[in-house]
Amino acid sequence: MTYLETAAKFYSQVAQTPEIGLCCVQSTPLQLPGLKIPLAMQEMNYGCGTTVHHNELTNEPTVLYVGVGGGLEALQFAYFSRRSGAVIAVEPVEAMREAATRNLQIAAKENPWFDPSFVEIRPGDAFDLPIADASVDIVAQNCLFNIFEPADLTLALKEAYRVLKPGGRLQMSDPIATSPVPAHLQQNENLRALCLSGAITYQEYTQLIINAGFGQIEIRARRPYRLLDKHTYKLTENLLLESLDSVAFKVDIPTDGACIFTGKTAIYAGKKEFFDDHAGHILQRGIPAAVCDKTAKNLALANPEEIIITDSTWYYDGGGCC
């Protein structure tokens, strides 16, 4: 049995008998006025973070959600796009499609604004999305891509890129590893299905996104997720997994490399009113300016005596320059 078959069997089981807190410590779903999350959806909240960032959801975007789960985030996306077919959920596991359909019907009874037609659930998988080229504004997935092996992850990212409109966004939440996961854990299909052994490092994760063609990545959150302790998992030292929420934009990669925003700022502390690097970045004296990691590095090299670069906050919500 392949790791994908193991994952499909496992999620078919938890679709029929929910396991509360399967992927993570249960967190409170995003609270929005007039939105009620059915209990069944909360019990099937198999994610490590969130992909629903309200700043990204203006103008009723068309959303492709890969791996519908219990339907929770599909419902949240529909809150912002209240029209038929606004959210398309692609799910390979029949039992999960059926569970999500039931949950969305319950949601319609508990939320007067919601109609089940707002979410269309289609059979399919991340490697061959049943969606036309350049046809959706947002592709989202929560705690799915991390179970893929590198070659499959590469294919899934390229498929997401294909179906996004120019300027569209790939919104993801996945576990990442603070150091490489040993081979004996990577090869454990059950642990991979549980989102515990397929995680790759932050550097590998972001590079694969860039390799798929995305020119800008913004980190929305990075926080501790799970600890693989050395006694249980036969490791030489404890291994911390983190949850990473990110938004990647389908824009051209600049000639000097992709832009990754992690919450760094640059502050000019010289005698003049402002600093101009003549590359599109002007810093007013004493005022922090949000910059991508690449620009932060370049500015620090350009004027190390007068420019202060702050550490990554691992949170970014727009603004600044690259």
Short mmCIF file of C-alpha atoms in Angstrom, two decimals:
data_model
loop_
_atom_site.label_atom_id
_atom_site.label_comp_id
_atom_site.label_asym_id
_atom_site.label_seq_id
_atom_site.Cartn_x
_atom_site.Cartn_y
_atom_site.Cartn_z
CA MET A 1 0.00 0.00 0.00
CA THR A 2 1.38 3.43 -0.97
CA TYR A 3 1.40 6.37 1.42
CA LEU A 4 -1.44 7.96 -0.58
CA GLU A 5 -3.55 4.81 -0.26
CA THR A 6 -2.82 4.70 3.46
CA ALA A 7 -3.84 8.35 3.81
CA ALA A 8 -7.04 7.78 1.82
CA LYS A 9 -8.00 4.80 3.98
CA PHE A 10 -7.24 6.71 7.17
CA TYR A 11 -9.24 9.80 6.20
CA SER A 12 -12.12 7.66 5.02
CA GLN A 13 -12.26 6.25 8.56
CA VAL A 14 -12.09 9.63 10.32
CA ALA A 15 -14.73 11.02 7.96
CA GLN A 16 -17.14 8.41 9.30
CA THR A 17 -15.93 8.50 12.92
CA PRO A 18 -14.41 11.92 13.66
CA GLU A 19 -11.27 12.10 15.81
CA ILE A 20 -11.34 15.39 17.67
CA GLY A 21 -7.92 17.07 17.67
CA LEU A 22 -6.53 14.63 15.11
CA CYS A 23 -4.05 17.05 13.56
CA CYS A 24 -3.61 19.54 16.33
CA VAL A 25 -4.82 20.92 19.60
CA GLN A 26 -8.29 22.17 18.77
CA SER A 27 -8.34 25.92 18.17
CA THR A 28 -11.36 28.19 18.08
CA PRO A 29 -12.56 28.62 14.48
CA LEU A 30 -12.43 32.10 12.98
CA GLN A 31 -15.24 34.13 14.53
CA LEU A 32 -17.27 36.20 12.07
CA PRO A 33 -20.57 38.06 12.58
CA GLY A 34 -23.51 35.84 11.71
CA LEU A 35 -21.38 32.72 11.11
CA LYS A 36 -22.18 29.62 13.11
CA ILE A 37 -19.89 26.61 12.73
CA PRO A 38 -21.79 23.32 13.18
CA LEU A 39 -20.39 21.05 15.89
CA ALA A 40 -19.80 18.27 13.34
CA MET A 41 -17.49 20.58 11.39
CA GLN A 42 -15.57 21.55 14.50
CA GLU A 43 -15.04 17.87 15.36
CA MET A 44 -13.59 17.33 11.87
CA ASN A 45 -11.24 20.31 11.99
CA TYR A 46 -8.26 18.34 10.67
CA GLY A 47 -5.90 21.26 10.11
CA CYS A 48 -2.81 22.74 11.74
CA GLY A 49 -3.68 26.41 11.23
CA THR A 50 -5.93 28.43 8.94
CA THR A 51 -5.99 29.47 5.30
CA VAL A 52 -8.87 31.93 5.70
CA HIS A 53 -7.31 35.40 5.90
CA HIS A 54 -10.01 38.04 5.61
CA ASN A 55 -7.64 40.60 4.03
CA GLU A 56 -7.39 38.31 1.00
CA LEU A 57 -11.12 37.88 0.53
CA THR A 58 -12.42 41.13 -0.91
CA ASN A 59 -14.52 41.27 -4.11
CA GLU A 60 -16.04 37.80 -3.65
CA PRO A 61 -13.16 35.70 -5.01
CA THR A 62 -13.60 32.29 -6.59
CA VAL A 63 -11.86 29.82 -4.27
CA LEU A 64 -10.55 26.34 -5.03
CA TYR A 65 -10.15 24.37 -1.81
CA VAL A 66 -8.03 21.23 -2.13
CA GLY A 67 -9.08 18.52 0.34
CA VAL A 68 -12.47 19.55 1.70
CA GLY A 69 -12.17 17.90 5.13
CA GLY A 70 -15.33 18.46 7.14
CA GLY A 71 -16.18 21.57 5.15
CA LEU A 72 -15.26 24.11 7.84
CA GLU A 73 -12.96 26.34 5.80
CA ALA A 74 -15.13 25.93 2.69
CA LEU A 75 -17.98 27.40 4.74
CA GLN A 76 -15.74 30.22 5.98
CA PHE A 77 -14.66 31.06 2.43
CA ALA A 78 -18.32 31.01 1.33
CA TYR A 79 -19.03 33.64 4.00
CA PHE A 80 -17.06 36.08 1.85
CA SER A 81 -18.31 34.83 -1.56
CA ARG A 82 -22.06 34.30 -1.28
CA ARG A 83 -22.90 33.00 -4.72
CA SER A 84 -23.39 29.69 -6.44
CA GLY A 85 -20.14 27.84 -7.14
CA ALA A 86 -17.96 30.48 -5.50
CA VAL A 87 -16.10 27.79 -3.57
CA ILE A 88 -14.99 24.63 -5.39
CA ALA A 89 -13.76 21.85 -3.10
CA VAL A 90 -11.76 19.01 -4.64
CA GLU A 91 -11.63 15.85 -2.53
CA PRO A 92 -10.43 12.33 -3.54
CA VAL A 93 -11.99 10.45 -0.58
CA GLU A 94 -15.65 9.60 -1.16
CA ALA A 95 -16.50 9.29 2.54
CA MET A 96 -15.03 12.75 3.18
CA ARG A 97 -17.06 14.24 0.32
CA GLU A 98 -20.19 12.72 1.80
CA ALA A 99 -19.39 13.96 5.31
CA ALA A 100 -18.67 17.49 4.09
CA THR A 101 -21.93 17.52 2.12
CA ARG A 102 -23.88 16.55 5.26
CA ASN A 103 -22.07 19.16 7.33
CA LEU A 104 -22.78 21.90 4.80
CA GLN A 105 -26.45 20.99 4.82
CA ILE A 106 -26.43 21.38 8.61
CA ALA A 107 -24.66 24.71 8.18
CA ALA A 108 -27.42 25.90 5.86
CA LYS A 109 -29.98 25.27 8.60
CA GLU A 110 -27.91 27.15 11.19
CA ASN A 111 -26.85 30.06 8.94
CA PRO A 112 -29.71 31.87 7.12
CA TRP A 113 -27.27 33.55 4.71
CA PHE A 114 -25.70 30.26 3.52
CA ASP A 115 -26.92 28.09 0.66
CA PRO A 116 -25.21 24.73 -0.06
CA SER A 117 -24.89 25.78 -3.71
CA PHE A 118 -22.20 28.23 -2.63
CA VAL A 119 -19.83 25.23 -2.26
CA GLU A 120 -19.40 22.74 -5.08
CA ILE A 121 -17.66 19.50 -4.06
CA ARG A 122 -15.91 17.67 -6.88
CA PRO A 123 -14.05 14.34 -6.93
CA GLY A 124 -10.40 14.73 -7.82
CA ASP A 125 -6.95 15.17 -6.35
CA ALA A 126 -4.21 17.76 -6.01
CA PHE A 127 -2.12 16.29 -8.83
CA ASP A 128 -4.71 16.69 -11.60
CA LEU A 129 -7.16 19.36 -10.54
CA PRO A 130 -10.48 19.25 -12.44
CA ILE A 131 -10.25 22.99 -13.02
CA ALA A 132 -9.45 25.07 -16.12
CA ASP A 133 -6.22 27.05 -16.46
CA ALA A 134 -6.15 30.52 -14.85
CA SER A 135 -9.74 30.26 -13.62
CA VAL A 136 -9.70 30.85 -9.83
CA ASP A 137 -8.58 33.71 -7.58
CA ILE A 138 -7.47 31.60 -4.62
CA VAL A 139 -6.25 28.04 -4.12
CA ALA A 140 -6.25 26.92 -0.48
CA GLN A 141 -5.21 23.78 1.37
CA ASN A 142 -4.84 23.05 5.06
CA CYS A 143 -2.55 20.31 6.35
CA LEU A 144 -2.71 18.27 3.14
CA PHE A 145 0.37 19.04 1.09
CA ASN A 146 2.69 18.08 3.98
CA ILE A 147 1.79 14.41 3.60
CA PHE A 148 3.10 14.39 0.01
CA GLU A 149 6.54 13.18 -0.91
CA PRO A 150 8.72 15.87 -2.58
CA ALA A 151 7.94 14.87 -6.19
CA ASP A 152 4.20 14.83 -5.49
CA LEU A 153 4.40 18.11 -3.59
CA THR A 154 6.13 19.69 -6.58
CA LEU A 155 3.35 18.45 -8.86
CA ALA A 156 0.62 19.74 -6.51
CA LEU A 157 2.22 23.20 -6.34
CA LYS A 158 2.51 23.36 -10.13
CA GLU A 159 -1.16 22.40 -10.47
CA ALA A 160 -2.13 25.16 -8.05
CA TYR A 161 -0.08 27.61 -10.09
CA ARG A 162 -1.76 26.44 -13.32
CA VAL A 163 -5.34 27.03 -12.19
CA LEU A 164 -4.72 30.43 -10.55
CA LYS A 165 -5.41 33.64 -12.41
CA PRO A 166 -2.43 36.01 -12.80
CA GLY A 167 -1.96 37.69 -9.43
CA GLY A 168 -3.91 34.89 -7.73
CA ARG A 169 -2.99 33.51 -4.32
CA LEU A 170 -2.05 30.10 -2.96
CA GLN A 171 -3.08 30.08 0.71
CA MET A 172 -1.65 27.20 2.71
CA SER A 173 -1.23 25.91 6.22
CA ASP A 174 1.19 23.04 6.76
CA PRO A 175 3.51 21.62 9.40
CA ILE A 176 7.19 22.30 8.79
CA ALA A 177 10.17 20.73 10.53
CA THR A 178 12.84 22.72 12.41
CA SER A 179 15.39 20.14 11.24
CA PRO A 180 15.20 17.33 8.65
CA VAL A 181 12.89 14.46 9.60
CA PRO A 182 14.88 11.17 9.73
CA ALA A 183 14.25 8.62 7.00
CA HIS A 184 12.73 6.00 9.33
CA LEU A 185 9.93 8.44 10.18
CA GLN A 186 9.49 9.72 6.63
CA GLN A 187 8.92 6.16 5.46
CA ASN A 188 6.26 5.46 8.09
CA GLU A 189 3.01 5.75 6.11
CA ASN A 190 0.78 6.02 9.18
CA LEU A 191 2.82 8.86 10.69
CA ARG A 192 2.80 10.62 7.33
CA ALA A 193 -1.00 10.37 7.15
CA LEU A 194 -1.14 11.82 10.67
CA CYS A 195 0.82 14.90 9.50
CA LEU A 196 3.79 13.97 11.68
CA SER A 197 6.54 12.72 9.39
CA GLY A 198 6.07 14.33 5.96
CA ALA A 199 7.08 17.83 7.07
CA ILE A 200 10.07 19.45 5.38
CA THR A 201 12.10 22.40 6.60
CA TYR A 202 11.04 26.03 6.10
CA GLN A 203 13.83 26.57 3.58
CA GLU A 204 12.82 23.51 1.53
CA TYR A 205 9.13 24.39 1.73
CA THR A 206 9.50 27.97 0.51
CA GLN A 207 11.97 26.98 -2.21
CA LEU A 208 9.54 24.44 -3.67
CA ILE A 209 6.86 27.17 -3.81
CA ILE A 210 9.28 29.43 -5.67
CA ASN A 211 10.32 26.58 -7.98
CA ALA A 212 6.64 26.23 -8.99
CA GLY A 213 6.74 29.83 -10.26
CA PHE A 214 5.41 31.94 -7.37
CA GLY A 215 7.27 35.26 -7.16
CA GLN A 216 6.15 36.41 -3.72
CA ILE A 217 5.47 34.61 -0.43
CA GLU A 218 4.04 36.20 2.69
CA ILE A 219 4.13 34.47 6.07
CA ARG A 220 0.88 34.92 8.02
CA ALA A 221 1.85 32.83 11.06
CA ARG A 222 4.56 30.46 12.29
CA ARG A 223 4.11 28.74 15.63
CA PRO A 224 4.91 25.48 17.49
CA TYR A 225 2.77 22.53 16.36
CA ARG A 226 3.97 19.20 17.75
CA LEU A 227 7.06 17.74 19.40
CA LEU A 228 8.46 14.44 18.20
CA ASP A 229 10.21 13.36 21.38
CA LYS A 230 13.37 11.29 21.15
CA HIS A 231 12.03 8.46 23.32
CA THR A 232 8.77 7.76 21.44
CA TYR A 233 10.14 8.32 17.94
CA LYS A 234 13.64 6.85 18.37
CA LEU A 235 15.52 10.08 17.71
CA THR A 236 18.90 11.29 18.90
CA GLU A 237 17.26 14.54 20.02
CA ASN A 238 13.78 16.03 20.20
CA LEU A 239 12.37 17.39 16.94
CA LEU A 240 9.95 20.33 16.95
CA LEU A 241 7.36 20.68 14.19
CA GLU A 242 5.89 24.11 13.50
CA SER A 243 2.69 25.22 11.80
CA LEU A 244 3.22 27.65 8.93
CA ASP A 245 0.44 29.76 7.39
CA SER A 246 1.52 31.35 4.12
CA VAL A 247 0.16 33.15 1.08
CA ALA A 248 2.04 32.80 -2.23
CA PHE A 249 1.25 35.08 -5.17
CA LYS A 250 1.20 34.13 -8.83
CA VAL A 251 3.41 37.01 -9.95
CA ASP A 252 6.63 36.98 -11.91
CA ILE A 253 9.79 36.15 -10.01
CA PRO A 254 12.03 39.27 -10.00
CA THR A 255 15.38 38.96 -11.71
CA ASP A 256 17.15 39.12 -8.35
CA GLY A 257 14.98 36.40 -6.80
CA ALA A 258 11.59 35.88 -5.20
CA CYS A 259 10.32 38.09 -2.38
CA ILE A 260 9.57 36.44 0.98
CA PHE A 261 8.01 38.59 3.68
CA THR A 262 8.49 37.30 7.24
CA GLY A 263 7.81 40.49 9.20
CA LYS A 264 11.24 42.11 8.96
CA THR A 265 11.52 45.90 8.93
CA ALA A 266 14.33 48.25 7.94
CA ILE A 267 14.97 51.45 9.94
CA TYR A 268 17.22 54.27 8.81
CA ALA A 269 19.15 55.76 11.73
CA GLY A 270 21.42 58.22 9.90
CA LYS A 271 21.64 62.03 9.94
CA LYS A 272 19.70 62.72 6.72
CA GLU A 273 15.91 62.92 6.45
CA PHE A 274 15.78 59.72 4.41
CA PHE A 275 17.89 57.00 2.81
CA ASP A 276 17.50 56.12 -0.87
CA ASP A 277 19.21 52.98 -2.14
CA HIS A 278 18.35 53.95 -5.76
CA ALA A 279 16.73 50.55 -6.23
CA GLY A 280 13.20 51.60 -5.31
CA HIS A 281 13.54 51.72 -1.53
CA ILE A 282 13.33 54.97 0.39
CA LEU A 283 13.52 54.86 4.19
CA GLN A 284 12.43 57.83 6.28
CA ARG A 285 14.64 58.42 9.28
CA GLY A 286 13.44 56.57 12.38
CA ILE A 287 10.36 55.01 10.78
CA PRO A 288 10.30 51.19 10.39
CA ALA A 289 9.45 50.04 6.85
CA ALA A 290 8.27 46.52 6.12
CA VAL A 291 10.64 44.81 3.71
CA CYS A 292 11.08 41.34 2.30
CA ASP A 293 13.98 39.23 3.50
CA LYS A 294 15.92 39.78 0.27
CA THR A 295 15.63 43.58 0.52
CA ALA A 296 16.48 43.47 4.23
CA LYS A 297 19.73 41.70 3.41
CA ASN A 298 20.59 44.10 0.58
CA LEU A 299 19.89 47.20 2.69
CA ALA A 300 22.01 45.87 5.55
CA LEU A 301 24.91 45.35 3.16
CA ALA A 302 24.41 48.75 1.54
CA ASN A 303 24.61 50.75 4.75
CA PRO A 304 25.42 48.59 7.79
CA GLU A 305 26.28 51.60 9.99
CA GLU A 306 22.98 53.45 9.57
CA ILE A 307 20.32 50.84 8.76
CA ILE A 308 18.85 48.58 11.42
CA ILE A 309 17.15 45.36 10.33
CA THR A 310 14.69 43.89 12.81
CA ASP A 311 14.19 40.17 13.26
CA SER A 312 11.42 38.21 11.54
CA THR A 313 8.17 38.36 13.47
CA TRP A 314 6.79 35.48 11.37
CA TYR A 315 3.70 37.53 10.78
CA TYR A 316 3.01 39.82 7.83
CA ASP A 317 -0.24 41.30 6.52
CA GLY A 318 0.76 43.47 3.59
CA GLY A 319 2.44 46.80 2.92
CA GLY A 320 6.11 47.62 2.59
CA CYS A 321 8.32 46.96 -0.39
CA CYS A 322 10.49 44.31 -1.96
#
